[in-house]
PDB file of C-alpha atoms in Angstrom:
ATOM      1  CA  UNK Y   1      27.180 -13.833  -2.020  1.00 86.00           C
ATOM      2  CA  UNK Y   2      26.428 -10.791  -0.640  1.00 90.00           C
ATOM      3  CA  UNK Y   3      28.259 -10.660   2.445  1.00 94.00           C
ATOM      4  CA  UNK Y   4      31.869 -11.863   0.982  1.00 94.00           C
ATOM      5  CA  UNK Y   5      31.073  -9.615  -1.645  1.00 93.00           C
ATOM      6  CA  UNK Y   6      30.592  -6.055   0.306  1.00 95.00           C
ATOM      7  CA  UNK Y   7      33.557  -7.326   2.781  1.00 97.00           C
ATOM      8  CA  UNK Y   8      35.415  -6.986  -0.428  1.00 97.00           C
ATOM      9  CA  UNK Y   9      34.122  -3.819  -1.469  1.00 96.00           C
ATOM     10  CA  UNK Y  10      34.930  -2.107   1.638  1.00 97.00           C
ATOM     11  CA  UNK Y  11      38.250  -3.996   2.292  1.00 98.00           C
ATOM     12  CA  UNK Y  12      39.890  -4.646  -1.046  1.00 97.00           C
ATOM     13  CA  UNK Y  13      40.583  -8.003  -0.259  1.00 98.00           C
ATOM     14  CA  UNK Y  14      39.578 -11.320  -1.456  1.00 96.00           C
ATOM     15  CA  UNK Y  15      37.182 -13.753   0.842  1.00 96.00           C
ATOM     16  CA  UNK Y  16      40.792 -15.982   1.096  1.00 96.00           C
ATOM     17  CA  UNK Y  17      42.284 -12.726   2.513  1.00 97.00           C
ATOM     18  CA  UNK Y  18      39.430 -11.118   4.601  1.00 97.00           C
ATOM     19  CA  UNK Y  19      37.812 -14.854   5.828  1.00 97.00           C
ATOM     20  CA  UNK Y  20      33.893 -13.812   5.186  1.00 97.00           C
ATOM     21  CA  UNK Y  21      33.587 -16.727   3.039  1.00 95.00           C
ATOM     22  CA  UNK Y  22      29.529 -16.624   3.577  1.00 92.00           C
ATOM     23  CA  UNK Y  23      26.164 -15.295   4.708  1.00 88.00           C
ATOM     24  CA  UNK Y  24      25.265 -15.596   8.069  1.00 87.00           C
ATOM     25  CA  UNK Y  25      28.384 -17.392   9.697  1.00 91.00           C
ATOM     26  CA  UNK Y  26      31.253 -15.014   9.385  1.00 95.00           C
ATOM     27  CA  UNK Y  27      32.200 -11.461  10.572  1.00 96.00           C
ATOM     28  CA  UNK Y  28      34.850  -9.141   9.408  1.00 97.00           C
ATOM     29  CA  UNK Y  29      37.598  -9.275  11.644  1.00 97.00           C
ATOM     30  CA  UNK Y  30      38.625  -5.690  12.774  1.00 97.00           C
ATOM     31  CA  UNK Y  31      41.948  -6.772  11.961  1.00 97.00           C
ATOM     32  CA  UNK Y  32      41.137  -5.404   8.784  1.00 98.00           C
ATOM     33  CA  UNK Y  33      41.008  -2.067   7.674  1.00 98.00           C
ATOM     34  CA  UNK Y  34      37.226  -0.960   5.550  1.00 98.00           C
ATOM     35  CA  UNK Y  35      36.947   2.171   3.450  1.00 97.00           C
ATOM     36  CA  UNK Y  36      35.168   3.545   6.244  1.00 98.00           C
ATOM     37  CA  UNK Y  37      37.752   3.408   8.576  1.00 98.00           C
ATOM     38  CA  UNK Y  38      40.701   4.685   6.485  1.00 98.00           C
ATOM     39  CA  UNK Y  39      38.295   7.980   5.573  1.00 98.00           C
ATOM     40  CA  UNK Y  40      36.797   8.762   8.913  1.00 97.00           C
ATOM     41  CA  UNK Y  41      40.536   9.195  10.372  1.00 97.00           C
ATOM     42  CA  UNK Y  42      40.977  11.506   7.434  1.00 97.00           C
ATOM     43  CA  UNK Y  43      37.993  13.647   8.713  1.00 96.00           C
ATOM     44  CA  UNK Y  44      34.994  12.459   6.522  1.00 96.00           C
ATOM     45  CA  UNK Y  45      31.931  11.687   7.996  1.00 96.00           C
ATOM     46  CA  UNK Y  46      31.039   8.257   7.137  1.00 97.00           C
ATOM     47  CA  UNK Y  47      27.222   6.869   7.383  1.00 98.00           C
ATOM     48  CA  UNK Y  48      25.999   3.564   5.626  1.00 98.00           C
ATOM     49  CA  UNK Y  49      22.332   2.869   4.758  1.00 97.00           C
ATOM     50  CA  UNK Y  50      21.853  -0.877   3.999  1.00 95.00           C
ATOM     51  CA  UNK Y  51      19.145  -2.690   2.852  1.00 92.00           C
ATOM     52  CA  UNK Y  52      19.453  -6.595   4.224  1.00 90.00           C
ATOM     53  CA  UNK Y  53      19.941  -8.406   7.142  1.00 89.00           C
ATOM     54  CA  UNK Y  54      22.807  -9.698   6.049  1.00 90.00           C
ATOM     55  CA  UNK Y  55      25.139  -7.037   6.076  1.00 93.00           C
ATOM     56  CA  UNK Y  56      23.666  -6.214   9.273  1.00 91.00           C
ATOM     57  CA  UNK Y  57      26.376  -4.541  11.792  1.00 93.00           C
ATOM     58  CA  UNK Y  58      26.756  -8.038  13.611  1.00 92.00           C
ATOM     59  CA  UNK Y  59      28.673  -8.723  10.397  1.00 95.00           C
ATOM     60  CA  UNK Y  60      31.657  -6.120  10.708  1.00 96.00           C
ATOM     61  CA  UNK Y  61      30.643  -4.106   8.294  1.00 97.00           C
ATOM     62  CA  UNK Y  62      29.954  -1.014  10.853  1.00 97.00           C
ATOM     63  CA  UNK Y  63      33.781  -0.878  11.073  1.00 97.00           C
ATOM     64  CA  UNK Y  64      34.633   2.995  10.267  1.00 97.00           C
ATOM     65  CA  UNK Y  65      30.788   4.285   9.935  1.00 98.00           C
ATOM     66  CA  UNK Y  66      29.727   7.413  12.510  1.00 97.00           C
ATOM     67  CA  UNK Y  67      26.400   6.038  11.560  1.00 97.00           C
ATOM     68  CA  UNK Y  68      25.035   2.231  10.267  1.00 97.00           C
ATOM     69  CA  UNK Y  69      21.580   2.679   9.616  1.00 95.00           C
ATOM     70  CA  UNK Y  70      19.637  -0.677   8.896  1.00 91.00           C
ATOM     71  CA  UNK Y  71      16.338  -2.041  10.224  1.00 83.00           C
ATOM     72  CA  UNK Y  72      14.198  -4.342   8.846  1.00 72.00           C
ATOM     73  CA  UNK Y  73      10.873  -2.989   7.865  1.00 66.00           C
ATOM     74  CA  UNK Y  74       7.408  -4.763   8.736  1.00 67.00           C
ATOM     75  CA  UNK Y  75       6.926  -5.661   5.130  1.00 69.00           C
ATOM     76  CA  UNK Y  76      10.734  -7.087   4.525  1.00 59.00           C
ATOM     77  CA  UNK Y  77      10.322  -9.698   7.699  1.00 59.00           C
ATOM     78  CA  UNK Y  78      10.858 -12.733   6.620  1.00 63.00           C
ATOM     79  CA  UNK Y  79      11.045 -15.519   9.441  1.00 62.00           C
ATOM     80  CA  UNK Y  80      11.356 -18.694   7.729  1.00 66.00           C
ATOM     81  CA  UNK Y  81      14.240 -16.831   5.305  1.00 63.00           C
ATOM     82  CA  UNK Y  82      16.378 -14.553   7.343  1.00 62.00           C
ATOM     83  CA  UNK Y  83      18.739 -13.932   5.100  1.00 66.00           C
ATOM     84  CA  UNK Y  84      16.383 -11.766   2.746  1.00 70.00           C
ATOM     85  CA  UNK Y  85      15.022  -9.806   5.480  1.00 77.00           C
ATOM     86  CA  UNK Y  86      15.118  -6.209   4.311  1.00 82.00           C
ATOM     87  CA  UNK Y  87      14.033  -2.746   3.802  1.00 89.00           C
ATOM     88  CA  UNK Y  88      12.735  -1.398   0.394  1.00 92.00           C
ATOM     89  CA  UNK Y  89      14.783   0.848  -1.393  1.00 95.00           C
ATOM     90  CA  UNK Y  90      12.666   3.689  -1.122  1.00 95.00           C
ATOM     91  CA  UNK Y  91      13.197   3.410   2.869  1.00 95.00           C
ATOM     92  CA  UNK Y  92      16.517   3.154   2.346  1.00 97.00           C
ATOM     93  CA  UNK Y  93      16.510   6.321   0.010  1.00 97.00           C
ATOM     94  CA  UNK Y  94      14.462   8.534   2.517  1.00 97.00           C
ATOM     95  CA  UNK Y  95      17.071   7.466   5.592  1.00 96.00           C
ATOM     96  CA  UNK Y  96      19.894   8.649   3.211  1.00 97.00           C
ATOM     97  CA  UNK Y  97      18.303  11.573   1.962  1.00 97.00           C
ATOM     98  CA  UNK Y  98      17.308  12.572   5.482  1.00 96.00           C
ATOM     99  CA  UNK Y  99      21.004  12.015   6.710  1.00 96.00           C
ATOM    100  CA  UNK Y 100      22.115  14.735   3.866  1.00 94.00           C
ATOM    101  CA  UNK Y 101      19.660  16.895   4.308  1.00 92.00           C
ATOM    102  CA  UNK Y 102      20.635  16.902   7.916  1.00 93.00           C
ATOM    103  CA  UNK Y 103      23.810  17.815   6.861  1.00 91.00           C
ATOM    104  CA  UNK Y 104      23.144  21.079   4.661  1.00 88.00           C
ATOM    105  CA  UNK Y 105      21.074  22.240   7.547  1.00 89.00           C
ATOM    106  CA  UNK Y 106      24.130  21.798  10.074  1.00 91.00           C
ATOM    107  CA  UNK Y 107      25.883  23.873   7.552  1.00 87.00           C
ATOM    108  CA  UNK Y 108      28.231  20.503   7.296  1.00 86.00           C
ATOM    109  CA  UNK Y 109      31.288  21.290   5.468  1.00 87.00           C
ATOM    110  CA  UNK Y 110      33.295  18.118   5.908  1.00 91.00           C
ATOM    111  CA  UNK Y 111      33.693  15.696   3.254  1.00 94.00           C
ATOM    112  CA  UNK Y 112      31.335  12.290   3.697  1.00 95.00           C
ATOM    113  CA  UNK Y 113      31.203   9.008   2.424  1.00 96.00           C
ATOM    114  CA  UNK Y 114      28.145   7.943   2.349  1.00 97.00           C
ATOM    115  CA  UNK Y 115      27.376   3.613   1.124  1.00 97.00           C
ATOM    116  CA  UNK Y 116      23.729   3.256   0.217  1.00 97.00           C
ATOM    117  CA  UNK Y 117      23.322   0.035  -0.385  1.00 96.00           C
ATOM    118  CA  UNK Y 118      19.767  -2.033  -2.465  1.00 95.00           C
ATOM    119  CA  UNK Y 119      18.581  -5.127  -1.959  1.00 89.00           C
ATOM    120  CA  UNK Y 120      15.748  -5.039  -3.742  1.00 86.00           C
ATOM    121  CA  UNK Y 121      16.698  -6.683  -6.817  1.00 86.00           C
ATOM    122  CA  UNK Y 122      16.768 -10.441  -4.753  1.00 82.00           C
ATOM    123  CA  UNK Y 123      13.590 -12.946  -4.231  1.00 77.00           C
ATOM    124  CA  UNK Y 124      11.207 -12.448  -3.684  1.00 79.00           C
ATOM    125  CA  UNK Y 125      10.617 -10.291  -6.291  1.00 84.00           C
ATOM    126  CA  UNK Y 126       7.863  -7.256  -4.913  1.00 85.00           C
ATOM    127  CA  UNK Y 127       8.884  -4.349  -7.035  1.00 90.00           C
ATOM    128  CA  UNK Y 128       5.950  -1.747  -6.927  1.00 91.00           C
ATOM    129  CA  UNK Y 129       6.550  -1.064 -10.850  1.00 93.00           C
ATOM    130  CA  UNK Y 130       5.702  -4.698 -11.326  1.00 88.00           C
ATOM    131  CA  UNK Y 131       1.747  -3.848 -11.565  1.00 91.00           C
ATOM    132  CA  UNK Y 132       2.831  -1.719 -14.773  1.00 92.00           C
ATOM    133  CA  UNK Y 133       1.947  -3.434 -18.235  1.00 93.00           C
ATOM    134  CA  UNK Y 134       6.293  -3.791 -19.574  1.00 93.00           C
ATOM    135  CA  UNK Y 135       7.244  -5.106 -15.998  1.00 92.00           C
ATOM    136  CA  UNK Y 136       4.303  -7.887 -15.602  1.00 87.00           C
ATOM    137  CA  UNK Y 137       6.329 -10.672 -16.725  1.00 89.00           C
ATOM    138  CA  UNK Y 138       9.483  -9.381 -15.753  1.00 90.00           C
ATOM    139  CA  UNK Y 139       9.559  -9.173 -12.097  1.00 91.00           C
ATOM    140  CA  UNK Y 140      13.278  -9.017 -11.681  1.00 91.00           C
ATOM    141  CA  UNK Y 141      13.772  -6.363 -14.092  1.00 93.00           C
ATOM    142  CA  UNK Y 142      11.027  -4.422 -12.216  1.00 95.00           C
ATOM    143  CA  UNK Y 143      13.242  -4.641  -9.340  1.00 93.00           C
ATOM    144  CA  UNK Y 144      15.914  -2.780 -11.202  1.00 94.00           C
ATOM    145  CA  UNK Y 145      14.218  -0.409 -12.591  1.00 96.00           C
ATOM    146  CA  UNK Y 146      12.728   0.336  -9.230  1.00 96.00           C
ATOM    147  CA  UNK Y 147      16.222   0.515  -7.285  1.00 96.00           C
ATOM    148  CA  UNK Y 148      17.520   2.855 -10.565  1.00 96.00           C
ATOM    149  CA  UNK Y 149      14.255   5.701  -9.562  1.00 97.00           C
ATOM    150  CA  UNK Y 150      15.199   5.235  -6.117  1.00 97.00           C
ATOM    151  CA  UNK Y 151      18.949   6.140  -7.094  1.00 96.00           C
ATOM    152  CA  UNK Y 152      17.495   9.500  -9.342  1.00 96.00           C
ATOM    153  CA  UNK Y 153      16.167  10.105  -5.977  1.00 97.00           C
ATOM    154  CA  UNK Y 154      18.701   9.875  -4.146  1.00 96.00           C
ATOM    155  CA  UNK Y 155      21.398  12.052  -6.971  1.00 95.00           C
ATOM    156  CA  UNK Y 156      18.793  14.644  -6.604  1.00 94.00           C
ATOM    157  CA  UNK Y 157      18.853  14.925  -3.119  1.00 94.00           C
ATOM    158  CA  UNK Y 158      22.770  15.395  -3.800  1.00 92.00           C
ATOM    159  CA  UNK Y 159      21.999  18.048  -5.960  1.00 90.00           C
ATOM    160  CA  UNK Y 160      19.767  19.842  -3.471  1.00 87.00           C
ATOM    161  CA  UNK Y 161      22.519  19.451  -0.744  1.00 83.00           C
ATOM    162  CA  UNK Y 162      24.676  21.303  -2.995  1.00 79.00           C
ATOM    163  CA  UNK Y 163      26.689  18.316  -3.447  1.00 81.00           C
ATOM    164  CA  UNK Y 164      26.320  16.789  -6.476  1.00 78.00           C
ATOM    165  CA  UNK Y 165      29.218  19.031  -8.096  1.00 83.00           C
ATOM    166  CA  UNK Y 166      31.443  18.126  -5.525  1.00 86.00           C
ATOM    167  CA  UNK Y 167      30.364  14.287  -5.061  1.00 89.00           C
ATOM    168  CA  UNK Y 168      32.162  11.240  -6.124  1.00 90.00           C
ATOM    169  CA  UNK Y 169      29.728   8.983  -7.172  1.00 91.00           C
ATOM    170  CA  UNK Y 170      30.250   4.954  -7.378  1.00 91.00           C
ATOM    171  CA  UNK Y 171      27.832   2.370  -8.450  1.00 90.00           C
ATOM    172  CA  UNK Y 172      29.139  -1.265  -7.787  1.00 88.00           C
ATOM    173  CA  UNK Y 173      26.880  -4.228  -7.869  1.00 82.00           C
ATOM    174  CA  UNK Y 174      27.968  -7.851  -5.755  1.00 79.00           C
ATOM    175  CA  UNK Y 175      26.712 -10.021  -8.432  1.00 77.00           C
ATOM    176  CA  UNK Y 176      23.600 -10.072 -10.534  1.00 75.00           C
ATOM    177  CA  UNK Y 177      20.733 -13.347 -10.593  1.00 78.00           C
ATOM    178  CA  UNK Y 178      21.001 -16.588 -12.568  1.00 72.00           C
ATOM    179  CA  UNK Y 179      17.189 -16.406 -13.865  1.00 76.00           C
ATOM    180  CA  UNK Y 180      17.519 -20.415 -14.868  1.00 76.00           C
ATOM    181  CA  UNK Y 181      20.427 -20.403 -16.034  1.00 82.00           C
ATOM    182  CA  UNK Y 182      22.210 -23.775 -15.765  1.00 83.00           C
ATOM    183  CA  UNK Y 183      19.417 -24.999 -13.439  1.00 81.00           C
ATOM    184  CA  UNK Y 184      19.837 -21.933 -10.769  1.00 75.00           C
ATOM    185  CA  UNK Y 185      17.659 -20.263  -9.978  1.00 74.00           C
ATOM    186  CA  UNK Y 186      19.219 -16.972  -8.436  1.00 73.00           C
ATOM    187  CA  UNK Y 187      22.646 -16.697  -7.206  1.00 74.00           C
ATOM    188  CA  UNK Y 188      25.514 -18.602  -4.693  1.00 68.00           C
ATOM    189  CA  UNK Y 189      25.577 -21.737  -6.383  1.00 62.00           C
ATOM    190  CA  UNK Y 190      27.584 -20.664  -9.354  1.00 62.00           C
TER     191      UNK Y 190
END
């Protein structure tokens, strides 16, 4: 699940280790140490642009960041499943891109990590490529291709920061969907 998952991105730990066994009912402990943490006291900036409620700061995740920007948009509210409240990717694109373009103009030299993190490619399934002709039976796989032109966005944004060159660059996903498979029909059960 997603939020066992990203505690183990950022920690390095398993969910026996770190104790975010699920969604919704655990925090990170700040007994352990995130990515974040162990970079800012090396002098990076740090900033984190998530997509779902889920890894909301409530959760731990903040631990380390100068800056955890999430908020769920109008369109992402979802009352009756609270879990998949979110933000689209291109929202979350435009609050990183802003962030680095905030940066060149400050004449920023310092090193950053920066975690973008999509959600978009969960139900329900509202990818705005979806309405094209090779996506209209494929909703999920509109999703992806929708978060992968929000990700060209966001490298070229890099490259007009003048940081591509200089830029580690990680993609990392938590876990992908069932479609069916064995009778699920997205992810957590398997």
């Amino acid at each position: 699940l997603t939020l066992p998952s990203h505690a183990t991105i950022l920690t390095g730990l398993t969910p026996l280790s770190h104790g975010v066994h699920d969604n919704g009912s655990y925090r990170l402990s700040k007994d352990h140490v995130t990515l974040a943490e162990t970079l800012s006291e090396r002098g990076y900036d740090t900033a984190a642009f998530v997509g779902c409620f889920v890894l909301d700061e409530r959760f731990g995740l903040n631990q380390g960041f100068d800056l955890y920007d999430f908020e769920v948009s109008e369109d992402g509210y979802r009352p009756q499943m609270p879990d998949y409240n979110e933000r689209s990717a291109t929202e979350v694109t435009d609050s990183a891109v802003r962030w680095l373009s905030e940066r060149a103009e400050a004449g920023s030299d310092a090193p950053f990590f920066a975690w973008v993190h999509y959600f978009d490619p969960h139900l329900p399934y509202r990818s705005p490529l979806q309405r094209l002709t090779r996506f209209a039976a494929r909703p999920y796989d509109a999703e992806i291709a929708y978060v992968d032109a929000e990700l060209g966005r966001l490298l070229r944004a890099l490259d007009d920061a003048g940081a591509a060159d200089e830029t580690l660059i990680v993609v990392a996903g938590d876990h992908g969907e069932a479609l069916g498979e064995h009778g699920e029909p997205t992810h957590g059960m398997l």
